PDB file of C-alpha atoms and ligand atoms in Angstrom:
ATOM      1  CA  UNK A   1     -25.101  33.601 -21.253  1.00 81.00           C
ATOM      2  CA  UNK A   2     -26.034  29.923 -20.796  1.00 94.00           C
ATOM      3  CA  UNK A   3     -29.005  27.800 -21.865  1.00 97.00           C
ATOM      4  CA  UNK A   4     -30.689  25.190 -19.743  1.00 98.00           C
ATOM      5  CA  UNK A   5     -33.329  22.500 -20.631  1.00 98.00           C
ATOM      6  CA  UNK A   6     -35.662  21.565 -17.858  1.00 98.00           C
ATOM      7  CA  UNK A   7     -38.055  18.683 -18.521  1.00 98.00           C
ATOM      8  CA  UNK A   8     -40.292  16.058 -16.929  1.00 98.00           C
ATOM      9  CA  UNK A   9     -41.190  12.943 -18.715  1.00 98.00           C
ATOM     10  CA  UNK A  10     -43.209  10.208 -17.037  1.00 97.00           C
ATOM     11  CA  UNK A  11     -42.956   7.714 -19.976  1.00 96.00           C
ATOM     12  CA  UNK A  12     -39.920   8.871 -21.819  1.00 98.00           C
ATOM     13  CA  UNK A  13     -41.329  10.675 -24.886  1.00 98.00           C
ATOM     14  CA  UNK A  14     -40.503  14.255 -23.863  1.00 98.00           C
ATOM     15  CA  UNK A  15     -37.159  13.129 -22.684  1.00 98.00           C
ATOM     16  CA  UNK A  16     -36.123  12.272 -26.276  1.00 98.00           C
ATOM     17  CA  UNK A  17     -37.089  15.765 -27.410  1.00 98.00           C
ATOM     18  CA  UNK A  18     -35.314  17.442 -24.398  1.00 98.00           C
ATOM     19  CA  UNK A  19     -32.138  15.479 -25.214  1.00 98.00           C
ATOM     20  CA  UNK A  20     -32.278  16.488 -28.974  1.00 98.00           C
ATOM     21  CA  UNK A  21     -32.704  20.139 -27.981  1.00 98.00           C
ATOM     22  CA  UNK A  22     -30.079  20.081 -25.258  1.00 98.00           C
ATOM     23  CA  UNK A  23     -27.597  18.487 -27.697  1.00 97.00           C
ATOM     24  CA  UNK A  24     -28.267  21.205 -30.301  1.00 97.00           C
ATOM     25  CA  UNK A  25     -27.892  23.963 -27.704  1.00 97.00           C
ATOM     26  CA  UNK A  26     -24.877  22.311 -26.029  1.00 96.00           C
ATOM     27  CA  UNK A  27     -26.808  22.753 -22.792  1.00 97.00           C
ATOM     28  CA  UNK A  28     -27.554  20.502 -19.812  1.00 97.00           C
ATOM     29  CA  UNK A  29     -30.908  18.769 -19.788  1.00 98.00           C
ATOM     30  CA  UNK A  30     -32.224  18.355 -16.189  1.00 98.00           C
ATOM     31  CA  UNK A  31     -35.083  15.991 -15.327  1.00 98.00           C
ATOM     32  CA  UNK A  32     -37.059  17.773 -12.640  1.00 98.00           C
ATOM     33  CA  UNK A  33     -38.458  14.571 -11.385  1.00 98.00           C
ATOM     34  CA  UNK A  34     -35.076  13.248 -10.462  1.00 97.00           C
ATOM     35  CA  UNK A  35     -32.901  16.241  -9.776  1.00 97.00           C
ATOM     36  CA  UNK A  36     -33.298  19.684  -8.129  1.00 97.00           C
ATOM     37  CA  UNK A  37     -33.383  22.724 -10.433  1.00 97.00           C
ATOM     38  CA  UNK A  38     -29.845  23.883 -10.633  1.00 97.00           C
ATOM     39  CA  UNK A  39     -28.487  27.347  -9.855  1.00 96.00           C
ATOM     40  CA  UNK A  40     -29.903  29.581 -12.592  1.00 96.00           C
ATOM     41  CA  UNK A  41     -27.371  32.302 -12.338  1.00 95.00           C
ATOM     42  CA  UNK A  42     -26.101  33.115 -15.797  1.00 95.00           C
ATOM     43  CA  UNK A  43     -28.896  31.338 -17.604  1.00 97.00           C
ATOM     44  CA  UNK A  44     -30.393  33.465 -20.337  1.00 96.00           C
ATOM     45  CA  UNK A  45     -32.347  30.844 -22.234  1.00 97.00           C
ATOM     46  CA  UNK A  46     -34.553  28.449 -20.333  1.00 98.00           C
ATOM     47  CA  UNK A  47     -36.319  25.683 -22.325  1.00 98.00           C
ATOM     48  CA  UNK A  48     -38.968  23.871 -20.446  1.00 98.00           C
ATOM     49  CA  UNK A  49     -40.789  20.699 -21.570  1.00 98.00           C
ATOM     50  CA  UNK A  50     -43.373  18.220 -20.346  1.00 98.00           C
ATOM     51  CA  UNK A  51     -45.962  15.693 -21.340  1.00 98.00           C
ATOM     52  CA  UNK A  52     -49.626  16.259 -20.726  1.00 98.00           C
ATOM     53  CA  UNK A  53     -51.383  14.116 -18.104  1.00 97.00           C
ATOM     54  CA  UNK A  54     -55.208  14.437 -17.784  1.00 97.00           C
ATOM     55  CA  UNK A  55     -55.019  17.937 -19.267  1.00 97.00           C
ATOM     56  CA  UNK A  56     -52.125  19.256 -17.130  1.00 98.00           C
ATOM     57  CA  UNK A  57     -48.295  19.241 -16.885  1.00 98.00           C
ATOM     58  CA  UNK A  58     -46.719  16.962 -14.324  1.00 98.00           C
ATOM     59  CA  UNK A  59     -46.780  17.860 -10.775  1.00 98.00           C
ATOM     60  CA  UNK A  60     -42.947  17.724 -10.702  1.00 98.00           C
ATOM     61  CA  UNK A  61     -42.726  20.450 -13.275  1.00 98.00           C
ATOM     62  CA  UNK A  62     -45.349  22.605 -11.654  1.00 98.00           C
ATOM     63  CA  UNK A  63     -43.551  22.498  -8.411  1.00 98.00           C
ATOM     64  CA  UNK A  64     -40.170  23.111 -10.003  1.00 98.00           C
ATOM     65  CA  UNK A  65     -41.415  26.215 -11.851  1.00 98.00           C
ATOM     66  CA  UNK A  66     -43.385  27.477  -8.892  1.00 98.00           C
ATOM     67  CA  UNK A  67     -40.153  27.158  -6.746  1.00 97.00           C
ATOM     68  CA  UNK A  68     -37.986  29.352  -8.948  1.00 97.00           C
ATOM     69  CA  UNK A  69     -37.067  32.870  -8.093  1.00 96.00           C
ATOM     70  CA  UNK A  70     -38.215  35.722 -10.346  1.00 97.00           C
ATOM     71  CA  UNK A  71     -36.176  35.745 -13.515  1.00 97.00           C
ATOM     72  CA  UNK A  72     -36.921  38.911 -15.393  1.00 96.00           C
ATOM     73  CA  UNK A  73     -34.853  39.273 -18.532  1.00 93.00           C
ATOM     74  CA  UNK A  74     -34.646  35.520 -19.045  1.00 97.00           C
ATOM     75  CA  UNK A  75     -35.868  34.199 -22.405  1.00 97.00           C
ATOM     76  CA  UNK A  76     -37.952  31.035 -22.177  1.00 98.00           C
ATOM     77  CA  UNK A  77     -39.549  28.495 -24.477  1.00 98.00           C
ATOM     78  CA  UNK A  78     -41.959  25.663 -23.942  1.00 98.00           C
ATOM     79  CA  UNK A  79     -42.076  22.297 -25.547  1.00 98.00           C
ATOM     80  CA  UNK A  80     -43.612  18.834 -25.027  1.00 98.00           C
ATOM     81  CA  UNK A  81     -45.364  15.800 -26.320  1.00 98.00           C
ATOM     82  CA  UNK A  82     -49.100  14.896 -26.109  1.00 98.00           C
ATOM     83  CA  UNK A  83     -51.438  12.178 -27.132  1.00 97.00           C
ATOM     84  CA  UNK A  84     -54.389  14.318 -28.416  1.00 97.00           C
ATOM     85  CA  UNK A  85     -53.626  18.027 -27.839  1.00 97.00           C
ATOM     86  CA  UNK A  86     -50.881  19.998 -26.063  1.00 98.00           C
ATOM     87  CA  UNK A  87     -53.039  21.166 -23.168  1.00 98.00           C
ATOM     88  CA  UNK A  88     -49.991  21.532 -20.874  1.00 98.00           C
ATOM     89  CA  UNK A  89     -48.779  24.498 -22.974  1.00 98.00           C
ATOM     90  CA  UNK A  90     -50.785  27.293 -21.389  1.00 98.00           C
ATOM     91  CA  UNK A  91     -50.147  26.296 -17.903  1.00 98.00           C
ATOM     92  CA  UNK A  92     -46.410  26.071 -18.545  1.00 98.00           C
ATOM     93  CA  UNK A  93     -46.482  29.485 -20.196  1.00 98.00           C
ATOM     94  CA  UNK A  94     -48.352  30.976 -17.335  1.00 98.00           C
ATOM     95  CA  UNK A  95     -45.860  29.655 -14.766  1.00 98.00           C
ATOM     96  CA  UNK A  96     -42.921  31.051 -16.737  1.00 98.00           C
ATOM     97  CA  UNK A  97     -44.654  34.378 -17.274  1.00 98.00           C
ATOM     98  CA  UNK A  98     -45.388  34.572 -13.599  1.00 98.00           C
ATOM     99  CA  UNK A  99     -41.590  34.601 -12.997  1.00 98.00           C
ATOM    100  CA  UNK A 100     -41.207  37.518 -15.397  1.00 98.00           C
ATOM    101  CA  UNK A 101     -39.769  35.556 -18.279  1.00 98.00           C
ATOM    102  CA  UNK A 102     -40.348  36.416 -21.896  1.00 97.00           C
ATOM    103  CA  UNK A 103     -41.608  33.378 -23.817  1.00 98.00           C
ATOM    104  CA  UNK A 104     -40.009  33.358 -27.297  1.00 98.00           C
ATOM    105  CA  UNK A 105     -41.106  29.997 -28.808  1.00 98.00           C
ATOM    106  CA  UNK A 106     -43.158  26.783 -28.442  1.00 98.00           C
ATOM    107  CA  UNK A 107     -42.639  23.316 -29.915  1.00 98.00           C
ATOM    108  CA  UNK A 108     -44.911  20.319 -29.469  1.00 98.00           C
ATOM    109  CA  UNK A 109     -45.219  16.950 -31.173  1.00 98.00           C
ATOM    110  CA  UNK A 110     -47.213  13.719 -30.516  1.00 98.00           C
ATOM    111  CA  UNK A 111     -45.833  11.055 -28.135  1.00 98.00           C
ATOM    112  CA  UNK A 112     -47.166   7.481 -27.877  1.00 97.00           C
ATOM    113  CA  UNK A 113     -48.961   6.199 -24.865  1.00 96.00           C
ATOM    114  CA  UNK A 114     -49.807   2.475 -25.477  1.00 89.00           C
ATOM    115  CA  UNK A 115     -52.981   2.776 -23.331  1.00 92.00           C
ATOM    116  CA  UNK A 116     -54.726   5.956 -24.412  1.00 91.00           C
ATOM    117  CA  UNK A 117     -52.932   6.961 -27.686  1.00 89.00           C
ATOM    118  CA  UNK A 118     -51.796   3.853 -29.465  1.00 91.00           C
ATOM    119  CA  UNK A 119     -52.209   5.750 -32.829  1.00 91.00           C
ATOM    120  CA  UNK A 120     -49.198   7.798 -31.871  1.00 94.00           C
ATOM    121  CA  UNK A 121     -46.904   4.670 -32.031  1.00 95.00           C
ATOM    122  CA  UNK A 122     -43.412   5.657 -33.168  1.00 96.00           C
ATOM    123  CA  UNK A 123     -43.739   9.278 -32.107  1.00 97.00           C
ATOM    124  CA  UNK A 124     -41.739  11.254 -31.358  1.00 98.00           C
ATOM    125  CA  UNK A 125     -40.298  10.138 -34.696  1.00 98.00           C
ATOM    126  CA  UNK A 126     -36.880  10.939 -36.160  1.00 98.00           C
ATOM    127  CA  UNK A 127     -38.700  13.649 -38.172  1.00 98.00           C
ATOM    128  CA  UNK A 128     -40.107  15.101 -34.902  1.00 98.00           C
ATOM    129  CA  UNK A 129     -36.594  15.141 -33.292  1.00 98.00           C
ATOM    130  CA  UNK A 130     -35.153  16.794 -36.371  1.00 98.00           C
ATOM    131  CA  UNK A 131     -37.856  19.501 -36.139  1.00 98.00           C
ATOM    132  CA  UNK A 132     -37.048  19.861 -32.536  1.00 98.00           C
ATOM    133  CA  UNK A 133     -33.343  20.476 -33.344  1.00 98.00           C
ATOM    134  CA  UNK A 134     -34.299  23.110 -35.873  1.00 98.00           C
ATOM    135  CA  UNK A 135     -36.513  24.726 -33.283  1.00 98.00           C
ATOM    136  CA  UNK A 136     -33.632  24.812 -30.828  1.00 98.00           C
ATOM    137  CA  UNK A 137     -31.420  26.470 -33.416  1.00 97.00           C
ATOM    138  CA  UNK A 138     -34.104  29.142 -34.118  1.00 97.00           C
ATOM    139  CA  UNK A 139     -34.283  29.730 -30.364  1.00 97.00           C
ATOM    140  CA  UNK A 140     -30.622  30.334 -30.042  1.00 95.00           C
ATOM    141  CA  UNK A 141     -30.844  32.655 -32.902  1.00 95.00           C
ATOM    142  CA  UNK A 142     -33.694  34.723 -31.397  1.00 94.00           C
ATOM    143  CA  UNK A 143     -32.064  34.760 -27.984  1.00 91.00           C
ATOM    144  CA  UNK A 144     -28.714  35.847 -29.433  1.00 89.00           C
ATOM    145  CA  UNK A 145     -27.127  32.786 -27.899  1.00 86.00           C
ATOM    146  CA  UNK A 146     -24.180  30.835 -29.218  1.00 83.00           C
ATOM    147  CA  UNK A 147     -24.421  27.076 -28.473  1.00 83.00           C
ATOM    148  CA  UNK A 148     -20.662  26.976 -27.787  1.00 79.00           C
ATOM    149  CA  UNK A 149     -21.289  29.249 -24.760  1.00 74.00           C
ATOM    150  CA  UNK A 150     -22.987  26.876 -22.641  1.00 64.00           C
ATOM    151  CA  UNK A 151     -21.317  24.217 -20.516  1.00 54.00           C
ATOM    152  CA  UNK A 152     -22.605  20.738 -20.088  1.00 48.00           C
TER     153      UNK A 152
HETATM  154  C1  LIG B   1     -51.695   8.930 -17.321  1.00 65.56           C
HETATM  155  C2  LIG B   1     -51.682   9.690 -18.655  1.00 65.56           C
HETATM  156  C3  LIG B   1     -52.561  10.650 -18.970  1.00 65.56           C
HETATM  157  C4  LIG B   1     -52.484  11.314 -20.154  1.00 65.56           C
HETATM  158  N1  LIG B   1     -53.411  12.354 -20.391  1.00 65.56           N
HETATM  159  C5  LIG B   1     -53.395  12.985 -21.649  1.00 65.56           C
HETATM  160  C6  LIG B   1     -54.199  14.072 -21.862  1.00 65.56           C
HETATM  161  O1  LIG B   1     -54.987  14.548 -21.029  1.00 65.56           O
HETATM  162  N2  LIG B   1     -54.176  14.791 -23.014  1.00 65.56           N
HETATM  163  C7  LIG B   1     -53.262  14.291 -24.047  1.00 65.56           C
HETATM  164  O2  LIG B   1     -53.282  14.878 -25.170  1.00 65.56           O
HETATM  165  N3  LIG B   1     -52.405  13.224 -23.824  1.00 65.56           N
HETATM  166  C8  LIG B   1     -52.422  12.621 -22.616  1.00 65.56           C
HETATM  167  N4  LIG B   1     -51.590  11.551 -22.376  1.00 65.56           N
HETATM  168  C9  LIG B   1     -50.629  11.206 -23.373  1.00 65.56           C
HETATM  169  C10 LIG B   1     -49.202  11.810 -23.012  1.00 65.56           C
HETATM  170  O3  LIG B   1     -49.252  13.135 -22.818  1.00 65.56           O
HETATM  171  C11 LIG B   1     -48.237  11.438 -24.138  1.00 65.56           C
HETATM  172  O4  LIG B   1     -48.020  10.052 -24.256  1.00 65.56           O
HETATM  173  C12 LIG B   1     -46.891  12.201 -23.746  1.00 65.56           C
HETATM  174  O5  LIG B   1     -46.050  11.918 -24.881  1.00 65.56           O
HETATM  175  C13 LIG B   1     -46.326  11.634 -22.565  1.00 65.56           C
HETATM  176  O6  LIG B   1     -45.023  12.277 -22.347  1.00 65.56           O
HETATM  177  P1  LIG B   1     -43.871  11.541 -21.566  1.00 65.56           P
HETATM  178  O7  LIG B   1     -43.589  10.272 -22.273  1.00 65.56           O
HETATM  179  O8  LIG B   1     -42.750  12.555 -21.673  1.00 65.56           O
HETATM  180  O9  LIG B   1     -44.315  11.340 -20.138  1.00 65.56           O
HETATM  181  C14 LIG B   1     -51.622  10.887 -21.136  1.00 65.56           C
HETATM  182  C15 LIG B   1     -50.721   9.807 -20.912  1.00 65.56           C
HETATM  183  C16 LIG B   1     -50.794   9.155 -19.665  1.00 65.56           C
HETATM  184  C17 LIG B   1     -49.840   8.007 -19.363  1.00 65.56           C
END
């Protein structure tokens, strides 16, 4: 079984979290704004992250998830960063559930946006990234996945 991290990150905050999780899972992290979704054969744990933009996930992520084939039996988790509230979470979960995936975890932390959310300066912090790594370890445990199984 392999793990895959898919993310979109318009200003770079979610990318930091995605990289921390991918490192912990020994899995690739694919930016859906720049790259197509890879072949999902063999993926048993799909970890999907995004920022929230005017209450929604990015268009790139919505398109990427809608374009996937049905993936029954795949375990999925959602993560992301936000200025005020992680409003992207429900939409991401709905898109994953629509493909038949079982959602086994959620992780969200604040992410700075200089214009709207300057109080979030410095986020995600080192502490946020450490919590993201711990979350990834917990996901691996729940999914019965050994991080050494995946290939980068
Ligand atoms: C154009 C724009 C719209 C945003 N809209 C929201 C919002 O509706 N709710 C919220 O909590 N944060 C909002 N934010 C803050 C971002 O979600 C937050 O900074 C997040 O960390 C961005 O993730 P990214 O750096 O991975 O793109 C917005 C930021 C931008 C730039």
